GROMACS .gro file of C-alpha atoms in nm:
model
  376
    1UNK     CA    1   8.118  12.617  12.368
    2UNK     CA    2   8.046  12.356  12.595
    3UNK     CA    3   8.453  12.295  12.599
    4UNK     CA    4   8.528  12.625  12.591
    5UNK     CA    5   8.338  12.711  12.942
    6UNK     CA    6   8.524  12.420  13.077
    7UNK     CA    7   8.864  12.529  12.927
    8UNK     CA    8   8.818  12.909  13.117
    9UNK     CA    9   8.675  12.782  13.439
   10UNK     CA   10   9.074  12.543  13.459
   11UNK     CA   11   9.240  12.780  13.382
   12UNK     CA   12   9.078  13.029  13.604
   13UNK     CA   13   9.189  12.724  13.919
   14UNK     CA   14   9.549  12.735  13.720
   15UNK     CA   15   9.542  13.108  13.779
   16UNK     CA   16   9.471  13.084  14.128
   17UNK     CA   17   9.655  12.805  14.214
   18UNK     CA   18  10.026  12.927  14.160
   19UNK     CA   19   9.899  13.325  14.245
   20UNK     CA   20  10.008  13.343  14.540
   21UNK     CA   21  10.343  13.187  14.481
   22UNK     CA   22  10.398  13.482  14.173
   23UNK     CA   23  10.507  13.866  14.249
   24UNK     CA   24  10.203  13.988  14.051
   25UNK     CA   25  10.175  14.336  14.026
   26UNK     CA   26   9.918  14.547  13.835
   27UNK     CA   27  10.148  14.863  13.723
   28UNK     CA   28  10.336  14.810  13.509
   29UNK     CA   29  10.311  15.017  13.057
   30UNK     CA   30  10.023  15.008  12.799
   31UNK     CA   31   9.963  14.734  12.522
   32UNK     CA   32  10.245  14.857  12.325
   33UNK     CA   33  10.055  14.928  12.110
   34UNK     CA   34   9.847  15.210  12.276
   35UNK     CA   35  10.013  15.553  12.160
   36UNK     CA   36   9.888  15.742  12.497
   37UNK     CA   37  10.212  15.670  12.630
   38UNK     CA   38  10.155  15.944  12.930
   39UNK     CA   39   9.839  15.792  13.111
   40UNK     CA   40   9.878  15.757  13.467
   41UNK     CA   41   9.983  15.357  13.403
   42UNK     CA   42  10.289  15.518  13.268
   43UNK     CA   43  10.386  15.727  13.471
   44UNK     CA   44  10.367  15.515  13.764
   45UNK     CA   45  10.592  15.260  13.702
   46UNK     CA   46  10.857  15.518  13.455
   47UNK     CA   47  10.875  15.629  13.862
   48UNK     CA   48  10.979  15.336  13.976
   49UNK     CA   49  11.247  15.258  13.751
   50UNK     CA   50  11.603  15.433  13.826
   51UNK     CA   51  11.852  15.546  13.587
   52UNK     CA   52  12.136  15.512  13.840
   53UNK     CA   53  12.469  15.682  13.555
   54UNK     CA   54  12.251  15.491  13.293
   55UNK     CA   55  12.375  15.705  12.944
   56UNK     CA   56  12.366  15.704  12.607
   57UNK     CA   57  12.257  15.409  12.331
   58UNK     CA   58  12.337  15.024  12.457
   59UNK     CA   59  12.263  14.746  12.161
   60UNK     CA   60  12.063  14.423  12.226
   61UNK     CA   61  11.963  14.149  11.995
   62UNK     CA   62  11.822  13.793  12.038
   63UNK     CA   63  11.479  13.660  12.073
   64UNK     CA   64  11.267  13.744  11.873
   65UNK     CA   65  10.954  13.575  12.141
   66UNK     CA   66  11.070  13.864  12.387
   67UNK     CA   67  11.022  14.120  12.165
   68UNK     CA   68  10.727  14.300  12.217
   69UNK     CA   69  10.826  14.283  12.612
   70UNK     CA   70  11.189  14.477  12.517
   71UNK     CA   71  10.943  14.651  12.350
   72UNK     CA   72  10.720  14.798  12.600
   73UNK     CA   73  10.991  14.796  12.861
   74UNK     CA   74  11.226  14.981  12.658
   75UNK     CA   75  10.955  15.280  12.635
   76UNK     CA   76  10.875  15.227  13.020
   77UNK     CA   77  11.275  15.258  13.077
   78UNK     CA   78  11.366  15.588  12.805
   79UNK     CA   79  11.057  15.782  12.971
   80UNK     CA   80  11.204  15.745  13.251
   81UNK     CA   81  11.558  15.772  13.212
   82UNK     CA   82  11.626  16.075  12.924
   83UNK     CA   83  11.912  16.034  12.679
   84UNK     CA   84  11.962  15.678  12.717
   85UNK     CA   85  11.854  15.503  12.377
   86UNK     CA   86  11.845  15.082  12.405
   87UNK     CA   87  11.844  14.928  12.064
   88UNK     CA   88  11.694  14.604  11.985
   89UNK     CA   89  11.758  14.442  11.694
   90UNK     CA   90  11.529  14.038  11.842
   91UNK     CA   91  11.722  13.863  11.521
   92UNK     CA   92  11.658  13.564  11.700
   93UNK     CA   93  11.868  13.349  11.972
   94UNK     CA   94  12.102  13.222  11.831
   95UNK     CA   95  12.147  13.506  11.638
   96UNK     CA   96  12.180  13.699  11.999
   97UNK     CA   97  12.400  13.426  12.184
   98UNK     CA   98  12.683  13.483  11.850
   99UNK     CA   99  12.691  13.858  11.903
  100UNK     CA  100  12.700  13.821  12.216
  101UNK     CA  101  12.979  13.671  12.249
  102UNK     CA  102  13.143  13.884  11.921
  103UNK     CA  103  13.168  14.126  12.183
  104UNK     CA  104  12.942  14.338  11.989
  105UNK     CA  105  12.551  14.405  12.215
  106UNK     CA  106  12.576  14.450  12.581
  107UNK     CA  107  12.333  14.167  12.652
  108UNK     CA  108  12.142  13.918  12.449
  109UNK     CA  109  11.791  13.832  12.537
  110UNK     CA  110  11.783  13.424  12.410
  111UNK     CA  111  11.517  13.131  12.493
  112UNK     CA  112  11.779  12.870  12.571
  113UNK     CA  113  12.004  12.860  12.832
  114UNK     CA  114  12.348  12.862  12.697
  115UNK     CA  115  12.577  12.548  12.548
  116UNK     CA  116  12.875  12.436  12.727
  117UNK     CA  117  13.058  12.497  12.465
  118UNK     CA  118  12.879  12.901  12.430
  119UNK     CA  119  12.994  13.020  12.761
  120UNK     CA  120  13.330  12.877  12.723
  121UNK     CA  121  13.342  13.077  12.408
  122UNK     CA  122  13.173  13.397  12.642
  123UNK     CA  123  13.533  13.385  12.796
  124UNK     CA  124  13.717  13.496  12.516
  125UNK     CA  125  13.620  13.848  12.388
  126UNK     CA  126  13.259  13.886  12.599
  127UNK     CA  127  13.362  13.920  12.957
  128UNK     CA  128  13.698  13.982  13.114
  129UNK     CA  129  13.834  14.006  13.363
  130UNK     CA  130  13.789  13.545  13.353
  131UNK     CA  131  13.399  13.639  13.426
  132UNK     CA  132  13.108  13.446  13.172
  133UNK     CA  133  12.799  13.489  12.982
  134UNK     CA  134  12.510  13.392  13.218
  135UNK     CA  135  12.108  13.282  13.177
  136UNK     CA  136  11.900  13.561  13.358
  137UNK     CA  137  11.563  13.448  13.295
  138UNK     CA  138  11.360  13.760  13.272
  139UNK     CA  139  11.009  13.669  13.004
  140UNK     CA  140  10.824  13.365  13.012
  141UNK     CA  141  10.510  13.247  12.819
  142UNK     CA  142  10.343  13.022  12.629
  143UNK     CA  143  10.454  12.921  12.260
  144UNK     CA  144  10.101  12.870  12.096
  145UNK     CA  145  10.091  12.626  11.759
  146UNK     CA  146   9.838  12.835  11.621
  147UNK     CA  147   9.630  12.749  11.277
  148UNK     CA  148   9.402  12.866  11.031
  149UNK     CA  149   9.145  12.590  10.902
  150UNK     CA  150   8.823  12.820  10.814
  151UNK     CA  151   8.528  12.704  11.062
  152UNK     CA  152   8.710  12.548  11.279
  153UNK     CA  153   8.764  12.744  11.613
  154UNK     CA  154   8.877  12.524  11.919
  155UNK     CA  155   9.090  12.287  11.779
  156UNK     CA  156   9.258  12.028  12.043
  157UNK     CA  157   9.516  11.857  11.952
  158UNK     CA  158   9.789  11.594  12.140
  159UNK     CA  159  10.158  11.539  12.121
  160UNK     CA  160  10.136  11.233  11.933
  161UNK     CA  161   9.954  11.394  11.694
  162UNK     CA  162  10.134  11.738  11.655
  163UNK     CA  163  10.434  11.538  11.595
  164UNK     CA  164  10.337  11.353  11.318
  165UNK     CA  165  10.176  11.692  11.182
  166UNK     CA  166  10.521  11.900  11.187
  167UNK     CA  167  10.676  11.541  11.021
  168UNK     CA  168  10.438  11.566  10.758
  169UNK     CA  169  10.297  11.252  10.938
  170UNK     CA  170   9.964  11.431  10.900
  171UNK     CA  171   9.862  11.522  10.587
  172UNK     CA  172   9.519  11.711  10.607
  173UNK     CA  173   9.283  11.781  10.838
  174UNK     CA  174   9.064  11.576  10.833
  175UNK     CA  175   9.274  11.254  10.896
  176UNK     CA  176   9.188  11.020  11.166
  177UNK     CA  177   9.444  11.087  11.481
  178UNK     CA  178   9.239  11.548  11.397
  179UNK     CA  179   8.932  11.352  11.431
  180UNK     CA  180   8.894  11.138  11.753
  181UNK     CA  181   9.066  11.413  11.986
  182UNK     CA  182   8.741  11.677  11.750
  183UNK     CA  183   8.484  11.472  11.718
  184UNK     CA  184   8.240  11.746  11.723
  185UNK     CA  185   8.460  11.937  11.461
  186UNK     CA  186   8.320  11.992  11.047
  187UNK     CA  187   8.729  11.917  10.979
  188UNK     CA  188   8.812  11.971  10.570
  189UNK     CA  189   9.085  11.761  10.403
  190UNK     CA  190   9.227  12.063  10.321
  191UNK     CA  191   9.577  12.000  10.306
  192UNK     CA  192   9.789  12.104  10.625
  193UNK     CA  193  10.072  12.403  10.603
  194UNK     CA  194  10.315  12.329  10.832
  195UNK     CA  195  10.574  12.644  10.921
  196UNK     CA  196  10.904  12.622  11.087
  197UNK     CA  197  11.111  12.852  11.226
  198UNK     CA  198  11.428  12.877  10.857
  199UNK     CA  199  11.622  13.126  11.148
  200UNK     CA  200  11.854  12.950  11.456
  201UNK     CA  201  11.528  13.041  11.732
  202UNK     CA  202  11.476  12.962  12.120
  203UNK     CA  203  11.132  12.830  11.966
  204UNK     CA  204  11.234  12.557  11.755
  205UNK     CA  205  11.452  12.431  12.094
  206UNK     CA  206  11.147  12.387  12.297
  207UNK     CA  207  10.920  12.300  12.077
  208UNK     CA  208  11.082  12.031  11.986
  209UNK     CA  209  11.220  11.993  12.353
  210UNK     CA  210  10.854  11.966  12.351
  211UNK     CA  211  10.876  11.637  12.157
  212UNK     CA  212  11.094  11.470  12.238
  213UNK     CA  213  10.961  11.470  12.652
  214UNK     CA  214  10.581  11.423  12.581
  215UNK     CA  215  10.620  11.196  12.227
  216UNK     CA  216  10.985  11.069  12.178
  217UNK     CA  217  10.794  10.759  11.981
  218UNK     CA  218  10.705  11.016  11.709
  219UNK     CA  219  11.016  11.283  11.731
  220UNK     CA  220  11.270  11.111  11.646
  221UNK     CA  221  11.461  11.456  11.485
  222UNK     CA  222  11.802  11.643  11.630
  223UNK     CA  223  11.683  11.925  11.910
  224UNK     CA  224  11.801  12.234  11.895
  225UNK     CA  225  11.828  12.597  11.779
  226UNK     CA  226  11.786  12.440  11.451
  227UNK     CA  227  11.487  12.254  11.291
  228UNK     CA  228  11.622  12.031  11.146
  229UNK     CA  229  11.281  11.772  11.082
  230UNK     CA  230  11.182  11.672  10.661
  231UNK     CA  231  10.937  11.902  10.458
  232UNK     CA  232  10.724  12.232  10.603
  233UNK     CA  233  10.741  12.607  10.555
  234UNK     CA  234  10.973  12.842  10.680
  235UNK     CA  235  11.001  13.218  10.781
  236UNK     CA  236  11.148  13.399  10.956
  237UNK     CA  237  11.099  13.480  11.307
  238UNK     CA  238  10.773  13.466  11.551
  239UNK     CA  239  10.687  13.752  11.326
  240UNK     CA  240  10.692  13.545  10.995
  241UNK     CA  241  10.503  13.271  11.131
  242UNK     CA  242  10.268  13.376  11.252
  243UNK     CA  243  10.235  13.651  10.983
  244UNK     CA  244  10.280  13.257  10.710
  245UNK     CA  245   9.971  13.158  10.934
  246UNK     CA  246   9.797  13.448  10.887
  247UNK     CA  247   9.793  13.452  10.508
  248UNK     CA  248   9.740  13.038  10.428
  249UNK     CA  249   9.485  12.910  10.424
  250UNK     CA  250   9.534  12.488  10.611
  251UNK     CA  251   9.851  12.662  10.732
  252UNK     CA  252   9.958  12.605  11.111
  253UNK     CA  253  10.332  12.712  11.327
  254UNK     CA  254  10.430  12.728  11.639
  255UNK     CA  255  10.486  13.115  11.792
  256UNK     CA  256  10.565  13.297  12.117
  257UNK     CA  257  10.156  13.312  12.252
  258UNK     CA  258  10.216  13.698  12.240
  259UNK     CA  259  10.248  13.701  11.783
  260UNK     CA  260   9.945  13.450  11.805
  261UNK     CA  261   9.700  13.732  12.055
  262UNK     CA  262   9.514  13.762  11.615
  263UNK     CA  263   9.491  13.494  11.506
  264UNK     CA  264   9.236  13.112  11.626
  265UNK     CA  265   9.561  12.872  11.857
  266UNK     CA  266   9.517  12.499  11.967
  267UNK     CA  267   9.447  12.355  12.256
  268UNK     CA  268   9.663  12.081  12.374
  269UNK     CA  269   9.526  11.785  12.580
  270UNK     CA  270   9.778  11.677  12.831
  271UNK     CA  271   9.583  11.426  13.034
  272UNK     CA  272   9.454  11.657  13.240
  273UNK     CA  273   9.114  11.730  13.320
  274UNK     CA  274   9.083  11.920  13.030
  275UNK     CA  275   9.279  12.014  12.679
  276UNK     CA  276   9.426  12.354  12.760
  277UNK     CA  277   9.513  12.653  12.573
  278UNK     CA  278   9.781  12.929  12.571
  279UNK     CA  279   9.778  13.209  12.843
  280UNK     CA  280   9.978  13.382  13.049
  281UNK     CA  281   9.829  13.224  13.419
  282UNK     CA  282   9.884  12.880  13.255
  283UNK     CA  283  10.268  12.922  13.121
  284UNK     CA  284  10.339  13.076  13.457
  285UNK     CA  285  10.160  12.803  13.605
  286UNK     CA  286  10.365  12.544  13.403
  287UNK     CA  287  10.674  12.770  13.496
  288UNK     CA  288  10.645  12.757  13.902
  289UNK     CA  289  10.704  12.355  13.772
  290UNK     CA  290  11.029  12.464  13.667
  291UNK     CA  291  11.401  12.382  13.881
  292UNK     CA  292  11.692  12.616  13.850
  293UNK     CA  293  11.948  12.337  13.727
  294UNK     CA  294  12.241  12.661  13.627
  295UNK     CA  295  12.545  12.658  13.891
  296UNK     CA  296  12.660  12.995  14.045
  297UNK     CA  297  12.472  13.282  13.921
  298UNK     CA  298  12.386  13.120  13.655
  299UNK     CA  299  11.973  13.064  13.717
  300UNK     CA  300  11.905  12.794  13.385
  301UNK     CA  301  11.598  12.696  13.380
  302UNK     CA  302  11.519  12.348  13.350
  303UNK     CA  303  11.085  12.314  13.236
  304UNK     CA  304  10.872  12.020  13.257
  305UNK     CA  305  10.727  11.894  12.923
  306UNK     CA  306  10.549  11.586  13.050
  307UNK     CA  307  10.330  11.799  13.287
  308UNK     CA  308   9.941  11.701  13.307
  309UNK     CA  309   9.907  11.919  13.558
  310UNK     CA  310   9.534  12.071  13.533
  311UNK     CA  311   9.572  12.447  13.366
  312UNK     CA  312   9.913  12.410  13.317
  313UNK     CA  313  10.004  12.450  12.951
  314UNK     CA  314  10.298  12.237  12.806
  315UNK     CA  315  10.425  12.334  12.580
  316UNK     CA  316  10.594  12.682  12.731
  317UNK     CA  317  10.943  12.861  12.723
  318UNK     CA  318  11.191  13.116  12.917
  319UNK     CA  319  11.333  13.354  12.817
  320UNK     CA  320  11.697  13.521  12.954
  321UNK     CA  321  11.923  13.768  12.951
  322UNK     CA  322  12.248  13.672  12.864
  323UNK     CA  323  12.518  13.882  13.012
  324UNK     CA  324  12.832  13.882  13.173
  325UNK     CA  325  12.837  13.820  13.548
  326UNK     CA  326  13.226  14.010  13.610
  327UNK     CA  327  13.405  14.182  13.286
  328UNK     CA  328  13.139  14.398  13.156
  329UNK     CA  329  13.215  14.701  12.950
  330UNK     CA  330  13.278  15.001  13.173
  331UNK     CA  331  13.082  15.187  12.962
  332UNK     CA  332  12.751  14.992  12.940
  333UNK     CA  333  12.770  14.837  13.249
  334UNK     CA  334  12.526  15.132  13.436
  335UNK     CA  335  12.292  15.075  13.154
  336UNK     CA  336  12.211  14.721  13.136
  337UNK     CA  337  12.254  14.712  13.533
  338UNK     CA  338  11.978  14.950  13.580
  339UNK     CA  339  11.781  14.844  13.263
  340UNK     CA  340  11.784  14.439  13.348
  341UNK     CA  341  11.706  14.566  13.741
  342UNK     CA  342  11.386  14.693  13.622
  343UNK     CA  343  11.273  14.433  13.400
  344UNK     CA  344  11.288  14.212  13.727
  345UNK     CA  345  11.165  14.437  13.948
  346UNK     CA  346  10.758  14.384  14.018
  347UNK     CA  347  10.657  14.732  13.798
  348UNK     CA  348  10.889  14.519  13.519
  349UNK     CA  349  10.716  14.266  13.551
  350UNK     CA  350  10.394  14.307  13.569
  351UNK     CA  351  10.467  14.455  13.225
  352UNK     CA  352  10.431  14.102  13.059
  353UNK     CA  353  10.092  13.962  13.170
  354UNK     CA  354   9.972  14.280  13.065
  355UNK     CA  355  10.165  14.160  12.684
  356UNK     CA  356   9.994  13.853  12.650
  357UNK     CA  357  10.355  13.711  12.872
  358UNK     CA  358  10.431  13.541  13.236
  359UNK     CA  359  10.526  13.707  13.480
  360UNK     CA  360  10.888  13.442  13.617
  361UNK     CA  361  10.814  13.373  13.961
  362UNK     CA  362  10.896  13.463  14.270
  363UNK     CA  363  11.136  13.250  14.422
  364UNK     CA  364  11.344  13.288  14.110
  365UNK     CA  365  11.298  13.642  13.975
  366UNK     CA  366  11.450  13.751  14.313
  367UNK     CA  367  11.746  13.509  14.257
  368UNK     CA  368  11.740  13.760  13.928
  369UNK     CA  369  11.730  14.040  14.135
  370UNK     CA  370  12.043  13.974  14.301
  371UNK     CA  371  12.189  13.885  14.020
  372UNK     CA  372  12.203  14.203  13.882
  373UNK     CA  373  12.313  14.404  14.109
  374UNK     CA  374  12.588  14.211  14.115
  375UNK     CA  375  12.736  14.230  13.768
  376UNK     CA  376  13.071  14.363  13.767
   0.00000   0.00000   0.00000
């Protein structure tokens, strides 16, 4: 209880510290599980959406981490723009980038920015008139480490211990390294069941980037969307690993925080005053420290995974919507622009914090709005 109270104070301070720099809004949608789609909040958000020439069906695919956010946005957009149907598959970042570069979807979601070879590929089929794929940061979120250990409600881990758990070096929950971080916990001798993603995933990419940056001596494996460390068990998608943790005693896995709402998550000892738990506020605090490293209209970000700032959660991802800067298909461009304009708006970003995601800081999202307006 003492640790919980301290963590709440730290989270509150972290949220206050960044609130002035963020364009947050209380407007937005219901939770995606709410069936009362006609309430006043929903109507207000729908009333602010400009449909312009949006029409017909729009196909998209990619990041499963942002699927709950997309679902909430689509609910609002569809209510405002009658006759428009947006189908977002959420098959994983790798699948989304592949589909985009093959020209089979109007836009993709990815938790990792496009690689140079993927940008080059986008010029062949997806984008015409000299256009190319660009990254637009639209959704922030903490990557929670959710676990299933009976009787342990306030587990603290640090980067070296996390790396050793997911590389198979730490095998049971009563390991000395875990005990040292949790002296008051009753840790069982239960075998650790570490789950990773079986599909190519930007969540995997961001999680392994954190381990590589924060504890390079303990994480020697190649990063990227595909899991490369030995051992462990695999499940598909964020929902798949979340379900595996829920059903498996001794399990632990990484997942976007909105998928961990019904599970218990690790607080990470970053070297700050107190261990930090995943939340919209602590993720936004980390994103506020990110740098734009993309060039031109590309707005790819670089996250500081080694942050020690109070109230900043280190394992944080940004999901990009990937579109062509120019040369988008004329039949889908009006709908793409209308939808992206909405989700980058204050109302659209306000939906995120209501659904366990982190809004993009104001100075970055303003650049996104400018870029979306210029898509052709």
